[in-house]
Amino acid sequence: MEINPFEVAKKQIDIVAKEMGLDKNTTEYLKRIERALIVSIPIIMDDGSLKIFEGYRVHHSTVRGPGKGGIRFAPNVNLDEVKALATWMTWKTSLLNLPLGGAKGGVRVDPRKLSKKELERLTRRYTAEIINIIGPDIDIPAPDVNTNAQVMAWIMDVYSMQKGRSVPGVVTGKPIEIGGSVGREPATGMGLYFVLQAICDKLDLNLKSLSVVIQGFGNVGGTIADLLYNHGCKIIAISDLTSGLYYEKGLDITKLLEWVKNGNYLKDYKNENYKKIVNEELLTLKCDILIPAAIENQITKENADKIDTKIVLEGANGPTTPEADDILFNKRIHVVPDILANSGGVTVSYFEYIQDIHSYFWNLDRINKELKRIILEAFEETYKISIERKIPLRTAAYIIAVSRIAKAIELRGIFP
Ligand code: NAD
């Protein structure tokens, strides 16, 4: 049965509300999104035919600042998925104590079937359709699944053309040449790395000696694979949409990244030692660290019992359902939740946003130092609460995030 991510997001709110004794009114308030825009995106295809795609932009909460969240282009994107992703962004920005809210966008399209020109037309028309609810003071999009710096550059161009001036602060994750930040592209993977080092220290594990399995080999999965591989870890399995590759002695990540960066898929990679496996098999491989870095609802009550790892480090948003969380907690598997583990991306996006506003750009050393400081502060706070209350890291992280939002709602009051 299809799992509805927004139902998962609402269930997570119920769990934390119960744990922290949150009042009923605030709980109900938090389960609602502020606004959603559904748009039709007509595109003239290269062969002259017309195709119409559906797109979304959702603001879950702007109570602590402008909306912030990525845009994904994928064939199964739907309104409830985008609502869930926007909700998770609210908790993430709050947990990291960034003065931002939660938003997300998406277009229901398989970008692999579009030419570059079609992709550009789609991006530009989508931007024009959502232009009234984005902007540096309103909601600032960023890359997510199947979108990248080039897509952000087109969005910035459309927005700037409408305003009659260059507005780099409308998106983050832009190319550096037009106001992007150094360190933004690998930031999510870098954040995962800092958090993983921190939890390994707490658990007395030597990161170098650990075996790692990673689902998803794009921006997030590829970057963390690269960082861990160069740190000396053994990456025994990776996957993309098309296939997984497994080698118990450890894959050559440098060669695999090269392969993927040249536009190839893992299903076509040739190495006689590497076994092709499907994503379901990959998730249940015995390893020390499992990093889901693809899409949501991958660890569910159907397979949680078979997960054989010490730490689940959530690179993706929403990869674990609440039922699976319970099973993993009972199995004493540490789940480092998405809103903490993958928050490096939004943190450096925030740095990019400030740099654009000030027209003053930082160097990589400063970016990584500030990222490490902010993400580790959130980690320490979360870890402390989880130990004190004997609760999963996710519930602890939610307590911090939800408390800040609840306080902001209380202080601002309900309009009118
Ligand atoms: P990406 O498009 O760069 O890579 C996605 C990877 O997952 C690809 O290897 C793709 O083949 C694979 N994949 C896609 N669908 C799959 C499926 N059904 N089964 C198995 N593999 C599949 O995207 P990304 O930016 O790396 O994002 C991955 C996840 O991380 C998403 O959940 C995203 O929301 C989350 N995330 C991304 C960022 C960021 O800065 N890019 C920040 C925080 C969280």
CSV table of C-alpha atoms and ligand atoms in Angstrom, one decimal:
chain,number,residue,atom,x,y,z
A,1,MET,CA,0.0,0.0,0.0
A,2,GLU,CA,1.2,3.5,-0.9
A,3,ILE,CA,2.3,5.4,2.2
A,4,ASN,CA,1.1,9.0,2.2
A,5,PRO,CA,4.1,11.2,3.4
A,6,PHE,CA,1.8,13.9,4.7
A,7,GLU,CA,0.0,11.4,6.9
A,8,VAL,CA,3.5,10.4,8.2
A,9,ALA,CA,4.4,14.0,8.9
A,10,LYS,CA,1.1,14.5,10.8
A,11,LYS,CA,1.7,11.3,12.8
A,12,GLN,CA,5.2,12.6,13.8
A,13,ILE,CA,3.6,15.8,15.1
A,14,ASP,CA,1.1,13.7,17.2
A,15,ILE,CA,4.0,11.6,18.6
A,16,VAL,CA,6.0,14.7,19.7
A,17,ALA,CA,2.9,16.5,20.9
A,18,LYS,CA,2.1,13.6,23.3
A,19,GLU,CA,5.7,13.4,24.5
A,20,MET,CA,6.0,17.2,25.3
A,21,GLY,CA,2.3,17.7,26.4
A,22,LEU,CA,1.6,20.2,23.6
A,23,ASP,CA,-1.8,21.7,23.8
A,24,LYS,CA,-4.5,20.5,21.3
A,25,ASN,CA,-4.9,23.9,19.5
A,26,THR,CA,-1.2,24.2,18.7
A,27,THR,CA,-1.0,20.6,17.6
A,28,GLU,CA,-3.9,21.1,15.2
A,29,TYR,CA,-2.3,24.3,13.9
A,30,LEU,CA,1.0,22.6,13.2
A,31,LYS,CA,-0.7,19.9,11.2
A,32,ARG,CA,-2.0,22.4,8.7
A,33,ILE,CA,0.0,24.1,5.9
A,34,GLU,CA,-0.3,27.9,5.5
A,35,ARG,CA,-0.8,27.8,1.8
A,36,ALA,CA,-0.5,25.6,-1.4
A,37,LEU,CA,-0.4,26.7,-5.0
A,38,ILE,CA,-1.1,24.2,-7.7
A,39,VAL,CA,-0.2,25.3,-11.2
A,40,SER,CA,-0.4,24.0,-14.7
A,41,ILE,CA,2.7,24.3,-16.8
A,42,PRO,CA,2.1,24.2,-20.5
A,43,ILE,CA,5.3,23.5,-22.6
A,44,ILE,CA,5.9,23.4,-26.3
A,45,MET,CA,8.0,20.3,-26.7
A,46,ASP,CA,10.9,20.1,-29.2
A,47,ASP,CA,8.7,18.2,-31.7
A,48,GLY,CA,6.1,21.0,-31.6
A,49,SER,CA,3.5,19.2,-29.5
A,50,LEU,CA,2.0,20.7,-26.3
A,51,LYS,CA,2.4,19.0,-22.9
A,52,ILE,CA,1.0,20.2,-19.7
A,53,PHE,CA,2.7,19.4,-16.4
A,54,GLU,CA,1.4,20.0,-12.9
A,55,GLY,CA,3.5,21.9,-10.3
A,56,TYR,CA,3.2,22.8,-6.7
A,57,ARG,CA,4.6,25.2,-4.1
A,58,VAL,CA,3.7,24.8,-0.5
A,59,HIS,CA,4.4,27.0,2.6
A,60,HIS,CA,4.0,25.0,5.8
A,61,SER,CA,5.0,27.7,8.2
A,62,THR,CA,6.5,31.2,7.8
A,63,VAL,CA,6.0,32.1,11.5
A,64,ARG,CA,9.8,32.3,12.2
A,65,GLY,CA,10.8,33.7,8.8
A,66,PRO,CA,10.5,33.4,5.0
A,67,GLY,CA,9.7,29.9,3.7
A,68,LYS,CA,12.7,27.8,2.7
A,69,GLY,CA,12.8,24.5,0.8
A,70,GLY,CA,13.8,22.8,-2.4
A,71,ILE,CA,12.1,22.1,-5.7
A,72,ARG,CA,12.0,18.6,-7.0
A,73,PHE,CA,11.2,17.3,-10.5
A,74,ALA,CA,10.0,13.7,-10.4
A,75,PRO,CA,7.3,11.6,-12.0
A,76,ASN,CA,5.5,10.8,-8.8
A,77,VAL,CA,5.5,14.2,-7.1
A,78,ASN,CA,2.1,15.1,-5.7
A,79,LEU,CA,0.6,17.7,-3.4
A,80,ASP,CA,0.7,15.6,-0.2
A,81,GLU,CA,4.4,14.7,-0.8
A,82,VAL,CA,5.2,18.4,-1.2
A,83,LYS,CA,3.1,19.3,1.9
A,84,ALA,CA,5.1,16.7,3.9
A,85,LEU,CA,8.4,18.0,2.6
A,86,ALA,CA,7.4,21.6,3.5
A,87,THR,CA,6.5,20.5,7.0
A,88,TRP,CA,9.8,18.8,7.5
A,89,MET,CA,11.6,22.0,6.4
A,90,THR,CA,9.8,23.9,9.1
A,91,TRP,CA,11.2,21.5,11.8
A,92,LYS,CA,14.6,21.5,10.1
A,93,THR,CA,15.1,25.3,10.0
A,94,SER,CA,13.7,25.5,13.6
A,95,LEU,CA,16.0,22.8,15.0
A,96,LEU,CA,19.0,24.6,13.4
A,97,ASN,CA,17.6,27.8,14.8
A,98,LEU,CA,17.7,29.6,11.4
A,99,PRO,CA,15.4,32.5,11.0
A,100,LEU,CA,13.5,30.7,8.2
A,101,GLY,CA,10.3,28.8,7.8
A,102,GLY,CA,9.3,25.6,5.9
A,103,ALA,CA,8.3,25.4,2.2
A,104,LYS,CA,8.8,23.0,-0.7
A,105,GLY,CA,8.0,22.8,-4.4
A,106,GLY,CA,7.8,20.2,-7.1
A,107,VAL,CA,6.8,19.4,-10.7
A,108,ARG,CA,5.3,16.1,-11.7
A,109,VAL,CA,7.6,15.2,-14.6
A,110,ASP,CA,10.2,12.7,-15.5
A,111,PRO,CA,13.1,15.0,-16.3
A,112,ARG,CA,15.0,12.2,-18.0
A,113,LYS,CA,12.5,12.4,-20.8
A,114,LEU,CA,13.1,16.1,-21.4
A,115,SER,CA,15.7,17.8,-23.6
A,116,LYS,CA,17.7,20.5,-21.9
A,117,LYS,CA,15.7,23.2,-23.8
A,118,GLU,CA,12.4,21.6,-22.6
A,119,LEU,CA,13.7,21.5,-19.1
A,120,GLU,CA,14.6,25.1,-19.3
A,121,ARG,CA,11.1,26.1,-20.6
A,122,LEU,CA,9.5,24.0,-17.9
A,123,THR,CA,11.5,25.7,-15.2
A,124,ARG,CA,10.9,29.1,-16.5
A,125,ARG,CA,7.2,28.7,-16.8
A,126,TYR,CA,6.9,27.0,-13.4
A,127,THR,CA,8.7,30.0,-11.9
A,128,ALA,CA,6.4,32.5,-13.7
A,129,GLU,CA,3.4,30.5,-12.3
A,130,ILE,CA,4.6,30.6,-8.6
A,131,ILE,CA,6.3,34.1,-8.8
A,132,ASN,CA,3.8,35.7,-6.4
A,133,ILE,CA,4.6,33.4,-3.5
A,134,ILE,CA,8.4,33.3,-3.8
A,135,GLY,CA,11.0,36.0,-3.2
A,136,PRO,CA,13.8,36.8,-0.7
A,137,ASP,CA,11.4,38.0,1.9
A,138,ILE,CA,8.7,35.4,1.2
A,139,ASP,CA,10.0,32.0,0.2
A,140,ILE,CA,13.4,31.0,-1.1
A,141,PRO,CA,13.6,27.8,-3.2
A,142,ALA,CA,16.7,25.6,-3.6
A,143,PRO,CA,17.7,22.4,-5.4
A,144,ASP,CA,16.2,19.0,-4.5
A,145,VAL,CA,15.8,15.7,-6.3
A,146,ASN,CA,16.6,16.2,-10.1
A,147,THR,CA,17.2,20.0,-9.8
A,148,ASN,CA,20.6,21.7,-9.6
A,149,ALA,CA,22.5,24.9,-9.8
A,150,GLN,CA,21.5,25.4,-13.5
A,151,VAL,CA,17.8,25.1,-12.7
A,152,MET,CA,18.3,27.7,-9.9
A,153,ALA,CA,20.0,30.1,-12.3
A,154,TRP,CA,16.9,29.9,-14.6
A,155,ILE,CA,14.6,30.6,-11.7
A,156,MET,CA,16.7,33.6,-10.6
A,157,ASP,CA,16.7,34.9,-14.2
A,158,VAL,CA,12.9,34.7,-14.5
A,159,TYR,CA,12.3,36.4,-11.2
A,160,SER,CA,14.9,39.1,-11.9
A,161,MET,CA,13.5,39.8,-15.3
A,162,GLN,CA,10.1,40.4,-13.7
A,163,LYS,CA,11.5,42.7,-11.1
A,164,GLY,CA,13.7,44.6,-13.5
A,165,ARG,CA,16.8,44.0,-11.4
A,166,SER,CA,19.1,41.2,-10.5
A,167,VAL,CA,17.7,39.4,-7.4
A,168,PRO,CA,20.1,36.6,-6.4
A,169,GLY,CA,18.5,36.1,-3.0
A,170,VAL,CA,15.4,34.6,-4.6
A,171,VAL,CA,17.0,31.1,-4.7
A,172,THR,CA,20.0,29.4,-3.1
A,173,GLY,CA,22.1,26.6,-4.6
A,174,LYS,CA,22.9,28.9,-7.6
A,175,PRO,CA,26.1,28.8,-9.6
A,176,ILE,CA,28.9,30.7,-7.8
A,177,GLU,CA,29.3,33.1,-10.7
A,178,ILE,CA,25.8,34.6,-10.1
A,179,GLY,CA,25.7,34.8,-6.3
A,180,GLY,CA,26.0,31.2,-5.2
A,181,SER,CA,28.0,30.2,-2.2
A,182,VAL,CA,31.2,28.1,-2.1
A,183,GLY,CA,30.5,24.9,-0.3
A,184,ARG,CA,26.7,24.8,-1.0
A,185,GLU,CA,26.7,21.9,-3.4
A,186,PRO,CA,28.4,19.4,-1.1
A,187,ALA,CA,26.9,21.0,2.1
A,188,THR,CA,24.3,18.3,2.8
A,189,GLY,CA,26.9,15.6,2.5
A,190,MET,CA,29.3,17.6,4.6
A,191,GLY,CA,26.7,18.1,7.3
A,192,LEU,CA,26.0,14.3,7.3
A,193,TYR,CA,29.7,13.7,7.8
A,194,PHE,CA,30.0,16.1,10.8
A,195,VAL,CA,26.9,14.5,12.4
A,196,LEU,CA,28.1,11.0,11.8
A,197,GLN,CA,31.5,11.8,13.3
A,198,ALA,CA,29.8,13.2,16.3
A,199,ILE,CA,27.5,10.2,16.9
A,200,CYS,CA,30.4,7.8,16.4
A,201,ASP,CA,32.3,9.6,19.1
A,202,LYS,CA,29.3,9.3,21.5
A,203,LEU,CA,29.0,5.6,20.7
A,204,ASP,CA,32.7,5.0,20.8
A,205,LEU,CA,32.9,3.8,17.2
A,206,ASN,CA,35.9,4.4,15.1
A,207,LEU,CA,34.5,5.8,11.8
A,208,LYS,CA,37.4,4.5,9.7
A,209,SER,CA,36.7,0.9,10.6
A,210,LEU,CA,33.0,0.9,9.7
A,211,SER,CA,31.2,-0.5,6.7
A,212,VAL,CA,28.7,1.7,5.0
A,213,VAL,CA,25.7,1.2,2.7
A,214,ILE,CA,24.2,4.2,0.8
A,215,GLN,CA,20.9,4.3,-1.1
A,216,GLY,CA,20.9,7.1,-3.7
A,217,PHE,CA,24.0,8.3,-5.5
A,218,GLY,CA,23.2,11.9,-6.4
A,219,ASN,CA,24.2,15.1,-4.7
A,220,VAL,CA,23.6,13.8,-1.1
A,221,GLY,CA,24.5,10.1,-1.5
A,222,GLY,CA,27.5,10.9,-3.8
A,223,THR,CA,29.0,13.5,-1.6
A,224,ILE,CA,28.8,11.5,1.6
A,225,ALA,CA,30.1,8.4,-0.2
A,226,ASP,CA,33.1,10.5,-1.4
A,227,LEU,CA,33.8,12.0,2.0
A,228,LEU,CA,33.6,8.6,3.8
A,229,TYR,CA,35.6,6.8,1.1
A,230,ASN,CA,38.4,9.4,1.4
A,231,HIS,CA,38.3,9.0,5.2
A,232,GLY,CA,39.0,5.3,4.8
A,233,CYS,CA,35.6,3.8,5.3
A,234,LYS,CA,34.5,0.8,3.4
A,235,ILE,CA,31.5,1.5,1.2
A,236,ILE,CA,30.1,-1.9,0.5
A,237,ALA,CA,27.0,-0.9,-1.4
A,238,ILE,CA,25.4,2.0,-3.3
A,239,SER,CA,22.4,2.4,-5.5
A,240,ASP,CA,20.7,4.8,-7.9
A,241,LEU,CA,17.2,4.6,-9.4
A,242,THR,CA,18.3,1.9,-11.8
A,243,SER,CA,20.3,-0.6,-9.7
A,244,GLY,CA,22.4,-1.2,-6.6
A,245,LEU,CA,26.1,-2.4,-6.6
A,246,TYR,CA,27.5,-4.6,-3.8
A,247,TYR,CA,31.0,-5.6,-3.1
A,248,GLU,CA,31.9,-6.8,0.4
A,249,LYS,CA,35.5,-5.7,0.1
A,250,GLY,CA,34.4,-2.2,-0.7
A,251,LEU,CA,33.5,-0.3,-3.9
A,252,ASP,CA,35.8,2.1,-5.7
A,253,ILE,CA,33.8,5.3,-5.1
A,254,THR,CA,36.1,7.6,-7.1
A,255,LYS,CA,35.5,5.6,-10.2
A,256,LEU,CA,31.8,5.2,-9.6
A,257,LEU,CA,31.4,9.0,-9.1
A,258,GLU,CA,33.2,9.6,-12.3
A,259,TRP,CA,30.8,7.2,-14.1
A,260,VAL,CA,27.7,8.8,-12.7
A,261,LYS,CA,29.0,12.4,-13.3
A,262,ASN,CA,29.3,11.5,-16.9
A,263,GLY,CA,25.6,10.9,-17.1
A,264,ASN,CA,25.7,7.2,-16.7
A,265,TYR,CA,23.5,4.9,-14.6
A,266,LEU,CA,24.8,2.2,-12.1
A,267,LYS,CA,22.9,-0.6,-14.0
A,268,ASP,CA,25.4,-0.1,-16.9
A,269,TYR,CA,28.5,-0.1,-14.7
A,270,LYS,CA,30.8,-3.1,-15.5
A,271,ASN,CA,33.0,-4.7,-12.8
A,272,GLU,CA,33.0,-8.5,-12.5
A,273,ASN,CA,33.5,-8.3,-8.7
A,274,TYR,CA,30.5,-6.1,-8.2
A,275,LYS,CA,27.1,-7.8,-7.7
A,276,LYS,CA,24.0,-6.0,-9.0
A,277,ILE,CA,21.3,-5.9,-6.3
A,278,VAL,CA,17.9,-4.2,-6.1
A,279,ASN,CA,17.2,-1.3,-3.7
A,280,GLU,CA,15.2,-3.6,-1.3
A,281,GLU,CA,18.1,-5.9,-0.9
A,282,LEU,CA,20.5,-3.0,-0.4
A,283,LEU,CA,18.6,-1.7,2.6
A,284,THR,CA,18.8,-4.9,4.5
A,285,LEU,CA,22.5,-5.6,4.0
A,286,LYS,CA,24.5,-6.1,7.2
A,287,CYS,CA,26.6,-3.0,7.7
A,288,ASP,CA,27.6,-0.5,10.4
A,289,ILE,CA,26.0,2.6,8.9
A,290,LEU,CA,23.0,2.7,6.6
A,291,ILE,CA,22.5,6.0,4.7
A,292,PRO,CA,19.2,6.3,2.9
A,293,ALA,CA,19.8,9.3,0.5
A,294,ALA,CA,17.2,8.9,-2.2
A,295,ILE,CA,13.5,9.4,-1.4
A,296,GLU,CA,10.9,9.0,1.4
A,297,ASN,CA,9.3,5.8,2.8
A,298,GLN,CA,12.2,3.4,2.2
A,299,ILE,CA,12.3,1.9,5.7
A,300,THR,CA,8.9,0.8,6.7
A,301,LYS,CA,7.2,-1.7,8.9
A,302,GLU,CA,7.7,-4.2,6.1
A,303,ASN,CA,11.5,-4.2,6.2
A,304,ALA,CA,12.5,-2.5,9.5
A,305,ASP,CA,12.8,-5.8,11.2
A,306,LYS,CA,15.4,-6.9,8.6
A,307,ILE,CA,17.6,-3.8,8.9
A,308,ASP,CA,21.0,-4.9,10.2
A,309,THR,CA,23.0,-1.9,11.1
A,310,LYS,CA,24.2,0.2,14.0
A,311,ILE,CA,23.3,3.7,12.8
A,312,VAL,CA,20.7,4.9,10.2
A,313,LEU,CA,21.9,8.3,9.0
A,314,GLU,CA,19.0,9.9,7.1
A,315,GLY,CA,20.3,11.8,4.1
A,316,ALA,CA,17.0,11.7,2.4
A,317,ASN,CA,13.9,13.5,3.7
A,318,GLY,CA,11.4,11.2,5.3
A,319,PRO,CA,13.0,7.8,4.5
A,320,THR,CA,11.7,6.1,7.7
A,321,THR,CA,8.0,5.8,8.7
A,322,PRO,CA,6.9,6.1,12.3
A,323,GLU,CA,6.1,2.4,12.6
A,324,ALA,CA,9.6,1.6,11.4
A,325,ASP,CA,11.0,4.1,13.9
A,326,ASP,CA,9.5,2.1,16.7
A,327,ILE,CA,10.9,-1.2,15.4
A,328,LEU,CA,14.4,0.3,15.0
A,329,PHE,CA,14.3,1.9,18.4
A,330,ASN,CA,13.4,-1.5,20.0
A,331,LYS,CA,16.3,-3.0,18.0
A,332,ARG,CA,18.6,-0.3,19.6
A,333,ILE,CA,19.5,1.0,16.1
A,334,HIS,CA,20.3,4.7,16.3
A,335,VAL,CA,18.3,6.7,13.7
A,336,VAL,CA,19.8,10.2,13.1
A,337,PRO,CA,16.7,12.0,11.8
A,338,ASP,CA,16.6,13.8,8.5
A,339,ILE,CA,15.8,17.2,10.1
A,340,LEU,CA,19.2,17.0,11.8
A,341,ALA,CA,21.4,14.7,9.7
A,342,ASN,CA,20.7,16.4,6.3
A,343,SER,CA,20.4,20.0,7.5
A,344,GLY,CA,23.8,21.0,6.2
A,345,GLY,CA,22.2,22.0,2.9
A,346,VAL,CA,19.7,24.4,4.3
A,347,THR,CA,22.3,25.8,6.7
A,348,VAL,CA,24.7,26.7,3.9
A,349,SER,CA,21.7,27.9,1.8
A,350,TYR,CA,21.1,30.3,4.7
A,351,PHE,CA,24.7,31.4,4.5
A,352,GLU,CA,24.2,32.0,0.7
A,353,TYR,CA,21.1,34.0,1.4
A,354,ILE,CA,22.9,36.3,3.9
A,355,GLN,CA,25.9,36.6,1.5
A,356,ASP,CA,23.6,37.7,-1.3
A,357,ILE,CA,21.9,40.3,0.9
A,358,HIS,CA,25.2,41.7,2.0
A,359,SER,CA,26.9,41.3,-1.4
A,360,TYR,CA,29.9,40.0,0.6
A,361,PHE,CA,31.1,36.5,0.1
A,362,TRP,CA,32.8,34.1,2.5
A,363,ASN,CA,35.5,31.6,1.8
A,364,LEU,CA,35.1,27.8,2.1
A,365,ASP,CA,36.9,27.7,5.4
A,366,ARG,CA,34.4,30.1,7.0
A,367,ILE,CA,31.5,28.2,5.5
A,368,ASN,CA,32.5,24.8,6.8
A,369,LYS,CA,33.5,26.2,10.2
A,370,GLU,CA,30.1,27.9,10.7
A,371,LEU,CA,28.3,24.9,9.3
A,372,LYS,CA,30.1,22.6,11.7
A,373,ARG,CA,29.4,24.8,14.7
A,374,ILE,CA,25.7,25.2,14.0
A,375,ILE,CA,25.0,21.5,13.1
A,376,LEU,CA,27.0,20.2,16.0
A,377,GLU,CA,25.1,22.5,18.4
A,378,ALA,CA,21.9,21.1,17.2
A,379,PHE,CA,23.3,17.6,17.4
A,380,GLU,CA,24.5,18.0,21.0
A,381,GLU,CA,21.2,19.5,22.1
A,382,THR,CA,19.2,16.7,20.5
A,383,TYR,CA,21.5,14.0,21.8
A,384,LYS,CA,21.3,15.3,25.4
A,385,ILE,CA,17.5,15.3,25.3
A,386,SER,CA,17.3,11.8,23.8
A,387,ILE,CA,19.6,10.5,26.6
A,388,GLU,CA,17.8,12.3,29.4
A,389,ARG,CA,14.4,11.3,28.3
A,390,LYS,CA,15.3,7.9,26.9
A,391,ILE,CA,13.6,8.7,23.6
A,392,PRO,CA,14.7,8.4,20.0
A,393,LEU,CA,16.8,11.1,18.5
A,394,ARG,CA,13.9,12.0,16.1
A,395,THR,CA,11.5,12.7,19.0
A,396,ALA,CA,14.2,14.7,20.8
A,397,ALA,CA,14.9,16.8,17.7
A,398,TYR,CA,11.2,17.4,17.2
A,399,ILE,CA,10.8,18.6,20.8
A,400,ILE,CA,13.4,21.3,20.2
A,401,ALA,CA,12.0,22.3,16.7
A,402,VAL,CA,8.3,22.2,17.7
A,403,SER,CA,8.9,24.1,20.9
A,404,ARG,CA,10.4,27.0,19.0
A,405,ILE,CA,7.6,27.1,16.5
A,406,ALA,CA,5.0,26.8,19.3
A,407,LYS,CA,6.6,29.7,21.2
A,408,ALA,CA,6.7,31.9,18.0
A,409,ILE,CA,3.0,31.2,17.5
A,410,GLU,CA,2.2,32.1,21.1
A,411,LEU,CA,4.2,35.3,20.9
A,412,ARG,CA,2.8,36.5,17.6
A,413,GLY,CA,-0.7,35.4,18.5
A,414,ILE,CA,-3.5,34.5,16.1
A,415,PHE,CA,-4.4,37.2,13.5
A,416,PRO,CA,-6.7,39.1,13.6
B,1,NAD,P1,19.6,13.8,-6.6
B,1,NAD,O1,18.6,13.9,-7.7
B,1,NAD,O2,20.9,14.5,-6.7
B,1,NAD,O3,19.9,12.2,-6.3
B,1,NAD,C1,18.9,11.3,-6.0
B,1,NAD,C2,19.5,9.9,-6.1
B,1,NAD,O4,18.5,9.0,-5.6
B,1,NAD,C3,19.9,9.5,-7.5
B,1,NAD,O5,21.0,8.6,-7.4
B,1,NAD,C4,18.7,8.7,-8.0
B,1,NAD,O6,19.0,7.8,-9.0
B,1,NAD,C5,18.3,8.0,-6.7
B,1,NAD,N1,16.8,7.7,-6.7
B,1,NAD,C6,15.8,8.5,-7.1
B,1,NAD,N2,14.7,7.8,-6.9
B,1,NAD,C7,15.0,6.6,-6.4
B,1,NAD,C8,14.2,5.4,-6.0
B,1,NAD,N3,12.9,5.4,-6.2
B,1,NAD,N4,14.9,4.4,-5.5
B,1,NAD,C9,16.2,4.4,-5.4
B,1,NAD,N5,17.0,5.5,-5.7
B,1,NAD,C10,16.4,6.5,-6.2
B,1,NAD,O7,18.9,14.3,-5.2
B,1,NAD,P2,19.6,14.8,-3.9
B,1,NAD,O8,19.6,16.2,-3.9
B,1,NAD,O9,20.8,13.9,-3.6
B,1,NAD,O10,18.4,14.4,-2.8
B,1,NAD,C11,18.3,13.1,-2.3
B,1,NAD,C12,17.5,13.1,-1.0
B,1,NAD,O11,18.1,14.1,-0.1
B,1,NAD,C13,16.1,13.7,-1.2
B,1,NAD,O12,15.2,13.0,-0.2
B,1,NAD,C14,16.2,15.1,-0.8
B,1,NAD,O13,15.0,15.7,-0.4
B,1,NAD,C15,17.2,15.0,0.3
B,1,NAD,N6,17.9,16.3,0.6
B,1,NAD,C16,18.6,16.9,-0.4
B,1,NAD,C17,19.3,18.1,-0.1
B,1,NAD,C18,20.2,18.8,-1.0
B,1,NAD,O14,20.9,19.8,-0.7
B,1,NAD,N7,20.3,18.4,-2.3
B,1,NAD,C19,19.2,18.6,1.2
B,1,NAD,C20,18.5,17.9,2.2
B,1,NAD,C21,17.9,16.8,1.9
